Amino acid sequence: MRRITFFALSFLLFFTSVFAQKPQKLSSNQIYEKLQKLNFLGTALYIAAHPDDENTRLIAYLANHVKARTGYLSLTRGDGGQNLIGPEIRELLGVIRTQELLAARRVDGGEQLFSRANDFGYSKHPKETLKIWNKEAVLSDVVWAIRTFKPDVIINRFDHRTPGSTHGHHTASAMLSVEAFNLVNDKSKFTDQLKYTTTWQPKRLFFNTSSWFFGGQDKFEATTKNNPKFTTLDVGVYYPLKGMSNNELASIASSQHLCQGFGRLSVRGSQSEYLELLKGDALKDTKDIFSGINTTWNRIEGGGEIGEILYDVEDKFDFVNPAKHLPKLLEAYQLIKDLKDEHWKTIKGKEILDIIQACAGLYIEASAESSSATPNSKINVNFEVLNRSKVPMRLTSIISTIDKKEIFKGINLNANKKVNFKETLLLKTENYSAPYWLKNEWSLGMYTVKNQNLIGEPETLRETKIKYNFVINYVPVTFTKNIVRRYSERDKGEIYEPFEILPVVTSKLKDNVLVFSDSLAKKVAVEVRAGANYINGEVSLKVPKGWAVTPAFAHFDIALKNDKQVVTFTVTPPKTNSEGYIKAVVNYKNKTFTKELVEINYSHIPKQSILLNSQAKVVRLDIKKIGNYIGYIEGAGDAIPESLRQIGYTVVTIKPSEINEKYLEKFDAIVTGIRAYNVVDELKFKQKYLLDYVEKGGNLIVQYNTNRGVDVGAPKTLKLSRDRVTNENAEVVIIDPNNSLLNFPNKITQNDFKGWVQERGLYFPNQWSDNYTPLLSMNDEGESPKLGSLLITKHGKGNYIYTGLSFFRELPAGVSGAYKLFANMLSVGKEKIEVKQEIKK
């Protein structure tokens, strides 16, 4: 019992540290668990398509119960999903979801891998998926992941034999995994990879199945009963050292996917996971997917002697004084350094160093005085080193990996006597810290990564590291740590942030899309941000052919780092419709800078700094609108209010608490944001006021909601479904060409559905009363027409409109036809107003 008494506080502190982005400070229980993991030489790789596809129960079970090195290969970063916590979509959402995956792995004990595949949105068939992704490139990434991670067993989340039954990305991930299983040990396949790694052959490939894939429990049991290809694992095991069950741990891990709405209650108790053997050796023990595989130190040459030492340490582990094991751990460390097997040498060398540091209570930190700096600049770094054991220890030197500078110290570290010092380091690099997969132009289906060794990495590898050279108990030991930024705020406490290398100057156009509804000029603001003190230079705008800009250059002069200055240009559009991009170019010391710095800072993930092209789409569009004052009820986060302001509307955000009969009557139209009825509980109590508003003559536009357990409170029967049209180029048929919504104040034609992005729409209603008029028909290839993308009905004197069209993607992308159609929806029933306006003219 002595071994489990320390957990309750330490595990909670551990998770608090994870969420606050602070470094791990391991308790004795956690050291012991790492020691158990050190003594298991087996590896599992779980493969699926997106963040949140992974089965955290099984990953946590393999990593914490079996003690296997466990990875999750997510083929995409989830760029095509929706965002429930903020406005970020596409590549910025992919950055958030990458970090949420890493947060989940910090909880469940797994590791994270990726391919270069870009999540282009929902796909109904793997044939389409693999065409857009570039099958050969993604297959090579799966092979690369297996060859470098070297799993003994692979587990697919999805079934490769059922194309068309689920998301095309899902089935494609399984199909690629099955194909890769047969290729990874073939030296004639993807030969360029073999410059950096070796071939490998996993022992087994499984499918993580369930009754869902069989259409019900009865069919599932009939198929799997007494079938030797199926095995069952009880993943609901309890961990006394953690004070919680595996399922509780998995729930916490899954809840890191907050932008996808995966926050959930923890669960406990026995729970089964089912695996179907697809390829490889039959199981000798159906309760052990590693059965027949040597997972001891004896699996590698020279490992037997290491095992004798480390198994004895594990068996006799002292939870009160783990430092007593340092001599034996250091002895094993020296033997690991001499292993011939480079793969296990690297993995186990890192693992045992973590254990040695934790047993010694050794705290080492390098904190920069600022969270960012520019290439080839100097930074001041504060160092803290503390030996909290009685083991003799000496800090001999530190080495800055970015400028290769070694600084000799020769400091004896007495027990619990902190040592602080400051050094100035040179950031000898031209590289930035931004996400590596966003550094080059990308396509709809693929990111461009030219460095083979970066493929699969979850983050950009940090150049700003410090190597600490110690002698511990007379054994030379080197620990490598990232430079960080540590500071405090009164209302938040201690804060850790990544240290970033960023450009000396960045720029940002105030608006991502600029819509010109006539040929009049507009003021365009460019915000210049300093990445260092005392910078000055010039900014210019590059505009498309036919557009004009004045002045040619604008001067900026910024004294303090992180300060900003706004410069203004006048942009004049052509007289006819036109689209293109304007780009900001900053000239500083005869160098040009064309990047915008985007910072993402949510409490559940580390702060992220992303560099994108500093540009904005410009659209010259003849568009008419009637009415001006629009009320917007926010949902799960979108940029539509700002898009509507671009074409001259005054948009006011309506708080649910403000909704009452009198407050609403001043608006020309009211719009609910995407998923509003899914995420704003108060709406169900306020719906009567919205319908009263319509009945008295108002327009209410309800954008898409997911169909799971939601009632949008429509005035007449309206049932949502999962119907969607994923092909953004799918033909659109106008069902009711004479309907005023398609003619007033703008004439809508099929040309207005050209240039849409990612999809047509999603979660269309599939049942409605005869009172509704469907206006459009569309469908993906091989499917029946979907009529529910845009529905309108009279309710009293006003109009209720429900639309599943993806305006939340189209308007921020500057799609002309989407703007015209949205303006028409806002203008429905206002023909008399236009007549009055014409008379006044």
Short mmCIF file of N, CA and C in Angstrom, two decimals, residues 540-672:
data_model
loop_
_atom_site.label_atom_id
_atom_site.label_comp_id
_atom_site.label_asym_id
_atom_site.label_seq_id
_atom_site.Cartn_x
_atom_site.Cartn_y
_atom_site.Cartn_z
N SER A 540 4.20 49.18 -48.75
CA SER A 540 3.50 49.39 -50.02
C SER A 540 2.45 48.31 -50.18
N LEU A 541 1.51 48.56 -51.07
CA LEU A 541 0.48 47.58 -51.39
C LEU A 541 0.59 47.17 -52.85
N LYS A 542 0.60 45.87 -53.07
CA LYS A 542 0.50 45.34 -54.43
C LYS A 542 -0.97 45.04 -54.71
N VAL A 543 -1.49 45.57 -55.82
CA VAL A 543 -2.91 45.39 -56.12
C VAL A 543 -3.06 44.70 -57.47
N PRO A 544 -4.20 44.07 -57.72
CA PRO A 544 -4.41 43.39 -59.02
C PRO A 544 -4.47 44.39 -60.16
N LYS A 545 -4.33 43.87 -61.35
CA LYS A 545 -4.42 44.69 -62.54
C LYS A 545 -5.80 45.32 -62.63
N GLY A 546 -5.83 46.60 -62.92
CA GLY A 546 -7.09 47.32 -63.02
C GLY A 546 -7.47 48.05 -61.76
N TRP A 547 -6.78 47.74 -60.65
CA TRP A 547 -7.01 48.43 -59.39
C TRP A 547 -5.94 49.50 -59.21
N ALA A 548 -6.24 50.50 -58.39
CA ALA A 548 -5.26 51.58 -58.15
C ALA A 548 -5.10 51.79 -56.66
N VAL A 549 -3.89 52.23 -56.26
CA VAL A 549 -3.63 52.48 -54.85
C VAL A 549 -2.77 53.73 -54.71
N THR A 550 -3.10 54.54 -53.71
CA THR A 550 -2.28 55.70 -53.34
C THR A 550 -2.21 55.78 -51.82
N PRO A 551 -1.09 56.23 -51.28
CA PRO A 551 0.16 56.58 -51.95
C PRO A 551 0.92 55.32 -52.36
N ALA A 552 2.00 55.52 -53.07
CA ALA A 552 2.82 54.38 -53.49
C ALA A 552 3.50 53.74 -52.29
N PHE A 553 3.90 54.55 -51.30
CA PHE A 553 4.56 54.06 -50.09
C PHE A 553 4.04 54.83 -48.89
N ALA A 554 4.04 54.17 -47.74
CA ALA A 554 3.72 54.83 -46.47
C ALA A 554 4.84 54.54 -45.49
N HIS A 555 5.28 55.54 -44.77
CA HIS A 555 6.40 55.39 -43.84
C HIS A 555 5.91 54.94 -42.47
N PHE A 556 6.73 54.14 -41.80
CA PHE A 556 6.43 53.77 -40.41
C PHE A 556 7.69 53.95 -39.57
N ASP A 557 7.48 54.21 -38.30
CA ASP A 557 8.59 54.41 -37.36
C ASP A 557 8.10 53.95 -35.99
N ILE A 558 8.63 52.82 -35.51
CA ILE A 558 8.14 52.20 -34.27
C ILE A 558 9.31 52.08 -33.29
N ALA A 559 9.13 52.58 -32.09
CA ALA A 559 10.22 52.62 -31.12
C ALA A 559 10.33 51.35 -30.30
N LEU A 560 9.21 50.72 -29.96
CA LEU A 560 9.23 49.61 -29.02
C LEU A 560 8.78 48.29 -29.66
N LYS A 561 9.44 47.23 -29.28
CA LYS A 561 9.08 45.89 -29.72
C LYS A 561 7.63 45.58 -29.34
N ASN A 562 6.94 44.92 -30.24
CA ASN A 562 5.54 44.53 -30.10
C ASN A 562 4.56 45.69 -30.22
N ASP A 563 5.07 46.91 -30.39
CA ASP A 563 4.17 48.03 -30.64
C ASP A 563 3.74 47.98 -32.12
N LYS A 564 2.64 48.69 -32.41
CA LYS A 564 2.07 48.64 -33.74
C LYS A 564 1.81 50.05 -34.25
N GLN A 565 1.85 50.19 -35.55
CA GLN A 565 1.50 51.45 -36.19
C GLN A 565 0.63 51.15 -37.39
N VAL A 566 -0.44 51.90 -37.53
CA VAL A 566 -1.36 51.70 -38.64
C VAL A 566 -1.10 52.74 -39.71
N VAL A 567 -0.91 52.29 -40.93
CA VAL A 567 -0.78 53.19 -42.08
C VAL A 567 -1.96 52.95 -43.00
N THR A 568 -2.35 53.97 -43.73
CA THR A 568 -3.59 53.89 -44.53
C THR A 568 -3.32 54.17 -46.00
N PHE A 569 -3.96 53.39 -46.85
CA PHE A 569 -3.90 53.57 -48.29
C PHE A 569 -5.32 53.79 -48.83
N THR A 570 -5.40 54.38 -49.99
CA THR A 570 -6.68 54.50 -50.69
C THR A 570 -6.65 53.56 -51.89
N VAL A 571 -7.59 52.63 -51.89
CA VAL A 571 -7.65 51.65 -52.98
C VAL A 571 -8.90 51.93 -53.81
N THR A 572 -8.71 52.04 -55.11
CA THR A 572 -9.81 52.31 -56.03
C THR A 572 -10.02 51.08 -56.91
N PRO A 573 -11.24 50.55 -56.92
CA PRO A 573 -11.50 49.35 -57.74
C PRO A 573 -11.79 49.73 -59.18
N PRO A 574 -11.80 48.77 -60.07
CA PRO A 574 -12.22 49.04 -61.46
C PRO A 574 -13.73 49.27 -61.52
N LYS A 575 -14.22 49.71 -62.62
CA LYS A 575 -15.64 49.99 -62.76
C LYS A 575 -16.46 48.72 -62.97
N THR A 576 -15.81 47.65 -63.39
CA THR A 576 -16.52 46.39 -63.63
C THR A 576 -16.12 45.37 -62.56
N ASN A 577 -16.88 44.29 -62.50
CA ASN A 577 -16.61 43.25 -61.50
C ASN A 577 -15.19 42.69 -61.66
N SER A 578 -14.55 42.47 -60.51
CA SER A 578 -13.17 42.00 -60.52
C SER A 578 -12.84 41.37 -59.17
N GLU A 579 -11.93 40.39 -59.17
CA GLU A 579 -11.47 39.76 -57.94
C GLU A 579 -9.97 39.60 -57.99
N GLY A 580 -9.35 39.58 -56.83
CA GLY A 580 -7.91 39.37 -56.74
C GLY A 580 -7.44 39.52 -55.32
N TYR A 581 -6.14 39.73 -55.15
CA TYR A 581 -5.56 39.88 -53.82
C TYR A 581 -4.70 41.13 -53.76
N ILE A 582 -4.81 41.86 -52.66
CA ILE A 582 -3.85 42.92 -52.39
C ILE A 582 -2.88 42.38 -51.34
N LYS A 583 -1.62 42.73 -51.49
CA LYS A 583 -0.58 42.19 -50.62
C LYS A 583 0.24 43.33 -50.03
N ALA A 584 0.49 43.21 -48.73
CA ALA A 584 1.31 44.20 -48.05
C ALA A 584 2.78 43.80 -48.14
N VAL A 585 3.64 44.76 -48.48
CA VAL A 585 5.08 44.52 -48.58
C VAL A 585 5.78 45.57 -47.71
N VAL A 586 6.56 45.10 -46.75
CA VAL A 586 7.30 46.01 -45.87
C VAL A 586 8.77 45.99 -46.27
N ASN A 587 9.34 47.18 -46.40
CA ASN A 587 10.76 47.30 -46.70
C ASN A 587 11.47 47.84 -45.46
N TYR A 588 12.42 47.03 -44.95
CA TYR A 588 13.18 47.43 -43.76
C TYR A 588 14.64 47.05 -43.98
N LYS A 589 15.49 48.05 -43.96
CA LYS A 589 16.93 47.85 -44.19
C LYS A 589 17.19 47.05 -45.46
N ASN A 590 16.51 47.46 -46.52
CA ASN A 590 16.69 46.88 -47.86
C ASN A 590 16.29 45.42 -47.94
N LYS A 591 15.48 44.97 -46.99
CA LYS A 591 14.92 43.63 -47.05
C LYS A 591 13.40 43.74 -47.06
N THR A 592 12.75 42.83 -47.78
CA THR A 592 11.30 42.86 -47.84
C THR A 592 10.71 41.80 -46.90
N PHE A 593 9.59 42.16 -46.28
CA PHE A 593 8.90 41.27 -45.36
C PHE A 593 7.43 41.24 -45.77
N THR A 594 6.90 40.04 -45.97
CA THR A 594 5.55 39.90 -46.52
C THR A 594 4.65 39.03 -45.65
N LYS A 595 5.01 38.85 -44.39
CA LYS A 595 4.26 37.94 -43.54
C LYS A 595 3.41 38.67 -42.50
N GLU A 596 2.29 38.05 -42.19
CA GLU A 596 1.43 38.48 -41.09
C GLU A 596 1.64 37.53 -39.92
N LEU A 597 1.72 38.07 -38.72
CA LEU A 597 1.86 37.26 -37.52
C LEU A 597 0.47 37.07 -36.90
N VAL A 598 0.05 35.81 -36.80
CA VAL A 598 -1.22 35.48 -36.15
C VAL A 598 -0.90 34.75 -34.85
N GLU A 599 -1.42 35.23 -33.76
CA GLU A 599 -1.20 34.59 -32.46
C GLU A 599 -2.50 33.96 -31.98
N ILE A 600 -2.40 32.72 -31.54
CA ILE A 600 -3.54 31.99 -31.00
C ILE A 600 -3.22 31.66 -29.55
N ASN A 601 -4.09 32.07 -28.66
CA ASN A 601 -3.78 31.93 -27.23
C ASN A 601 -5.03 31.49 -26.47
N TYR A 602 -5.19 30.17 -26.36
CA TYR A 602 -6.24 29.59 -25.53
C TYR A 602 -5.60 28.92 -24.31
N SER A 603 -6.33 28.85 -23.22
CA SER A 603 -5.74 28.39 -21.96
C SER A 603 -5.40 26.90 -21.97
N HIS A 604 -6.04 26.10 -22.85
CA HIS A 604 -5.81 24.65 -22.79
C HIS A 604 -4.68 24.20 -23.71
N ILE A 605 -4.08 25.11 -24.48
CA ILE A 605 -2.95 24.77 -25.35
C ILE A 605 -1.90 25.86 -25.23
N PRO A 606 -0.65 25.55 -25.58
CA PRO A 606 0.39 26.60 -25.56
C PRO A 606 0.08 27.69 -26.58
N LYS A 607 0.57 28.88 -26.30
CA LYS A 607 0.42 29.99 -27.24
C LYS A 607 1.09 29.62 -28.56
N GLN A 608 0.41 29.95 -29.66
CA GLN A 608 0.91 29.62 -30.99
C GLN A 608 1.16 30.88 -31.80
N SER A 609 2.28 30.91 -32.51
CA SER A 609 2.62 32.02 -33.41
C SER A 609 2.70 31.48 -34.83
N ILE A 610 1.85 32.01 -35.70
CA ILE A 610 1.74 31.50 -37.07
C ILE A 610 2.07 32.63 -38.04
N LEU A 611 2.84 32.33 -39.06
CA LEU A 611 3.18 33.31 -40.09
C LEU A 611 2.46 32.95 -41.38
N LEU A 612 1.60 33.87 -41.84
CA LEU A 612 0.88 33.69 -43.09
C LEU A 612 1.18 34.86 -44.02
N ASN A 613 0.85 34.71 -45.27
CA ASN A 613 1.04 35.82 -46.21
C ASN A 613 0.16 37.00 -45.80
N SER A 614 0.74 38.18 -45.79
CA SER A 614 -0.01 39.39 -45.43
C SER A 614 -0.77 39.85 -46.66
N GLN A 615 -2.01 39.43 -46.76
CA GLN A 615 -2.79 39.73 -47.95
C GLN A 615 -4.27 39.72 -47.61
N ALA A 616 -5.07 40.25 -48.52
CA ALA A 616 -6.52 40.25 -48.38
C ALA A 616 -7.13 40.09 -49.76
N LYS A 617 -8.22 39.37 -49.80
CA LYS A 617 -8.93 39.24 -51.07
C LYS A 617 -9.75 40.51 -51.30
N VAL A 618 -9.73 41.01 -52.53
CA VAL A 618 -10.55 42.16 -52.89
C VAL A 618 -11.55 41.74 -53.95
N VAL A 619 -12.76 42.22 -53.79
CA VAL A 619 -13.84 41.85 -54.70
C VAL A 619 -14.57 43.12 -55.11
N ARG A 620 -14.59 43.39 -56.40
CA ARG A 620 -15.45 44.47 -56.93
C ARG A 620 -16.72 43.78 -57.42
N LEU A 621 -17.84 44.14 -56.79
CA LEU A 621 -19.08 43.41 -57.02
C LEU A 621 -20.24 44.37 -57.05
N ASP A 622 -20.98 44.34 -58.13
CA ASP A 622 -22.22 45.12 -58.20
C ASP A 622 -23.26 44.40 -57.35
N ILE A 623 -23.53 44.92 -56.19
CA ILE A 623 -24.45 44.27 -55.27
C ILE A 623 -25.41 45.30 -54.71
N LYS A 624 -26.67 44.91 -54.63
CA LYS A 624 -27.68 45.79 -54.05
C LYS A 624 -28.17 45.19 -52.75
N LYS A 625 -28.61 46.05 -51.85
CA LYS A 625 -29.16 45.58 -50.58
C LYS A 625 -30.24 46.54 -50.12
N ILE A 626 -31.23 45.98 -49.44
CA ILE A 626 -32.31 46.77 -48.87
C ILE A 626 -32.31 46.54 -47.36
N GLY A 627 -32.44 47.60 -46.61
CA GLY A 627 -32.33 47.48 -45.16
C GLY A 627 -30.88 47.64 -44.75
N ASN A 628 -30.65 47.94 -43.49
CA ASN A 628 -29.29 48.22 -43.07
C ASN A 628 -28.96 47.65 -41.69
N TYR A 629 -29.94 47.61 -40.80
CA TYR A 629 -29.67 47.33 -39.39
C TYR A 629 -29.93 45.85 -39.11
N ILE A 630 -28.86 45.09 -38.93
CA ILE A 630 -28.95 43.63 -38.81
C ILE A 630 -28.57 43.20 -37.40
N GLY A 631 -29.39 42.35 -36.81
CA GLY A 631 -29.06 41.75 -35.51
C GLY A 631 -28.46 40.37 -35.72
N TYR A 632 -27.38 40.06 -35.01
CA TYR A 632 -26.69 38.78 -35.20
C TYR A 632 -26.56 38.08 -33.86
N ILE A 633 -27.09 36.87 -33.77
CA ILE A 633 -26.98 36.05 -32.56
C ILE A 633 -25.85 35.06 -32.79
N GLU A 634 -24.77 35.20 -32.06
CA GLU A 634 -23.59 34.38 -32.30
C GLU A 634 -23.83 32.93 -31.92
N GLY A 635 -23.22 32.04 -32.73
CA GLY A 635 -23.29 30.61 -32.46
C GLY A 635 -21.94 30.08 -32.05
N ALA A 636 -21.42 29.16 -32.87
CA ALA A 636 -20.16 28.51 -32.54
C ALA A 636 -18.95 29.25 -33.08
N GLY A 637 -19.13 30.46 -33.58
CA GLY A 637 -17.99 31.24 -34.03
C GLY A 637 -17.88 31.29 -35.54
N ASP A 638 -18.09 32.44 -36.11
CA ASP A 638 -17.87 32.62 -37.54
C ASP A 638 -17.61 34.09 -37.81
N ALA A 639 -17.21 34.41 -39.03
CA ALA A 639 -16.82 35.77 -39.38
C ALA A 639 -17.87 36.47 -40.24
N ILE A 640 -19.09 35.97 -40.22
CA ILE A 640 -20.13 36.55 -41.07
C ILE A 640 -20.47 37.99 -40.69
N PRO A 641 -20.57 38.36 -39.42
CA PRO A 641 -20.87 39.77 -39.11
C PRO A 641 -19.92 40.75 -39.79
N GLU A 642 -18.62 40.45 -39.73
CA GLU A 642 -17.65 41.33 -40.36
C GLU A 642 -17.82 41.33 -41.88
N SER A 643 -18.16 40.17 -42.43
CA SER A 643 -18.38 40.09 -43.87
C SER A 643 -19.56 40.96 -44.29
N LEU A 644 -20.62 40.97 -43.51
CA LEU A 644 -21.78 41.80 -43.83
C LEU A 644 -21.45 43.28 -43.71
N ARG A 645 -20.61 43.61 -42.76
CA ARG A 645 -20.19 45.02 -42.63
C ARG A 645 -19.45 45.46 -43.88
N GLN A 646 -18.75 44.54 -44.53
CA GLN A 646 -18.00 44.87 -45.73
C GLN A 646 -18.89 45.40 -46.86
N ILE A 647 -20.14 44.98 -46.89
CA ILE A 647 -21.02 45.45 -47.96
C ILE A 647 -22.00 46.50 -47.43
N GLY A 648 -21.66 47.10 -46.29
CA GLY A 648 -22.38 48.29 -45.85
C GLY A 648 -23.44 48.10 -44.80
N TYR A 649 -23.62 46.88 -44.29
CA TYR A 649 -24.61 46.69 -43.24
C TYR A 649 -24.05 47.13 -41.88
N THR A 650 -24.93 47.60 -41.04
CA THR A 650 -24.61 47.81 -39.63
C THR A 650 -25.05 46.55 -38.89
N VAL A 651 -24.10 45.84 -38.32
CA VAL A 651 -24.39 44.55 -37.68
C VAL A 651 -24.17 44.69 -36.18
N VAL A 652 -25.20 44.34 -35.42
CA VAL A 652 -25.16 44.43 -33.96
C VAL A 652 -25.25 43.02 -33.38
N THR A 653 -24.32 42.67 -32.50
CA THR A 653 -24.37 41.37 -31.84
C THR A 653 -25.45 41.39 -30.76
N ILE A 654 -26.37 40.45 -30.85
CA ILE A 654 -27.46 40.35 -29.88
C ILE A 654 -27.10 39.30 -28.84
N LYS A 655 -27.06 39.70 -27.59
CA LYS A 655 -26.87 38.74 -26.50
C LYS A 655 -28.20 38.05 -26.22
N PRO A 656 -28.20 36.74 -25.96
CA PRO A 656 -29.47 36.05 -25.69
C PRO A 656 -30.28 36.71 -24.57
N SER A 657 -29.57 37.22 -23.57
CA SER A 657 -30.28 37.85 -22.45
C SER A 657 -31.03 39.12 -22.87
N GLU A 658 -30.63 39.71 -24.00
CA GLU A 658 -31.26 40.94 -24.48
C GLU A 658 -32.52 40.69 -25.30
N ILE A 659 -32.74 39.44 -25.69
CA ILE A 659 -33.83 39.15 -26.61
C ILE A 659 -35.18 39.32 -25.92
N ASN A 660 -35.93 40.28 -26.39
CA ASN A 660 -37.32 40.44 -25.97
C ASN A 660 -38.06 41.13 -27.11
N GLU A 661 -39.37 41.20 -26.97
CA GLU A 661 -40.20 41.70 -28.06
C GLU A 661 -39.82 43.11 -28.48
N LYS A 662 -39.60 43.98 -27.54
CA LYS A 662 -39.33 45.38 -27.87
C LYS A 662 -37.95 45.56 -28.46
N TYR A 663 -36.95 44.82 -27.93
CA TYR A 663 -35.57 44.99 -28.38
C TYR A 663 -35.41 44.60 -29.84
N LEU A 664 -36.14 43.58 -30.28
CA LEU A 664 -35.93 43.04 -31.63
C LEU A 664 -36.56 43.89 -32.73
N GLU A 665 -37.58 44.66 -32.39
CA GLU A 665 -38.36 45.30 -33.44
C GLU A 665 -37.58 46.33 -34.27
N LYS A 666 -36.42 46.78 -33.77
CA LYS A 666 -35.65 47.80 -34.49
C LYS A 666 -34.81 47.23 -35.63
N PHE A 667 -34.67 45.90 -35.71
CA PHE A 667 -33.77 45.32 -36.71
C PHE A 667 -34.50 45.06 -38.03
N ASP A 668 -33.78 45.30 -39.13
CA ASP A 668 -34.31 44.98 -40.46
C ASP A 668 -34.32 43.48 -40.72
N ALA A 669 -33.41 42.78 -40.09
CA ALA A 669 -33.36 41.31 -40.19
C ALA A 669 -32.53 40.81 -39.02
N ILE A 670 -32.76 39.54 -38.67
CA ILE A 670 -31.99 38.90 -37.60
C ILE A 670 -31.41 37.60 -38.15
N VAL A 671 -30.14 37.36 -37.83
CA VAL A 671 -29.44 36.17 -38.30
C VAL A 671 -28.91 35.41 -37.09
N THR A 672 -29.10 34.09 -37.10
CA THR A 672 -28.46 33.27 -36.06
C THR A 672 -27.20 32.65 -36.63
#
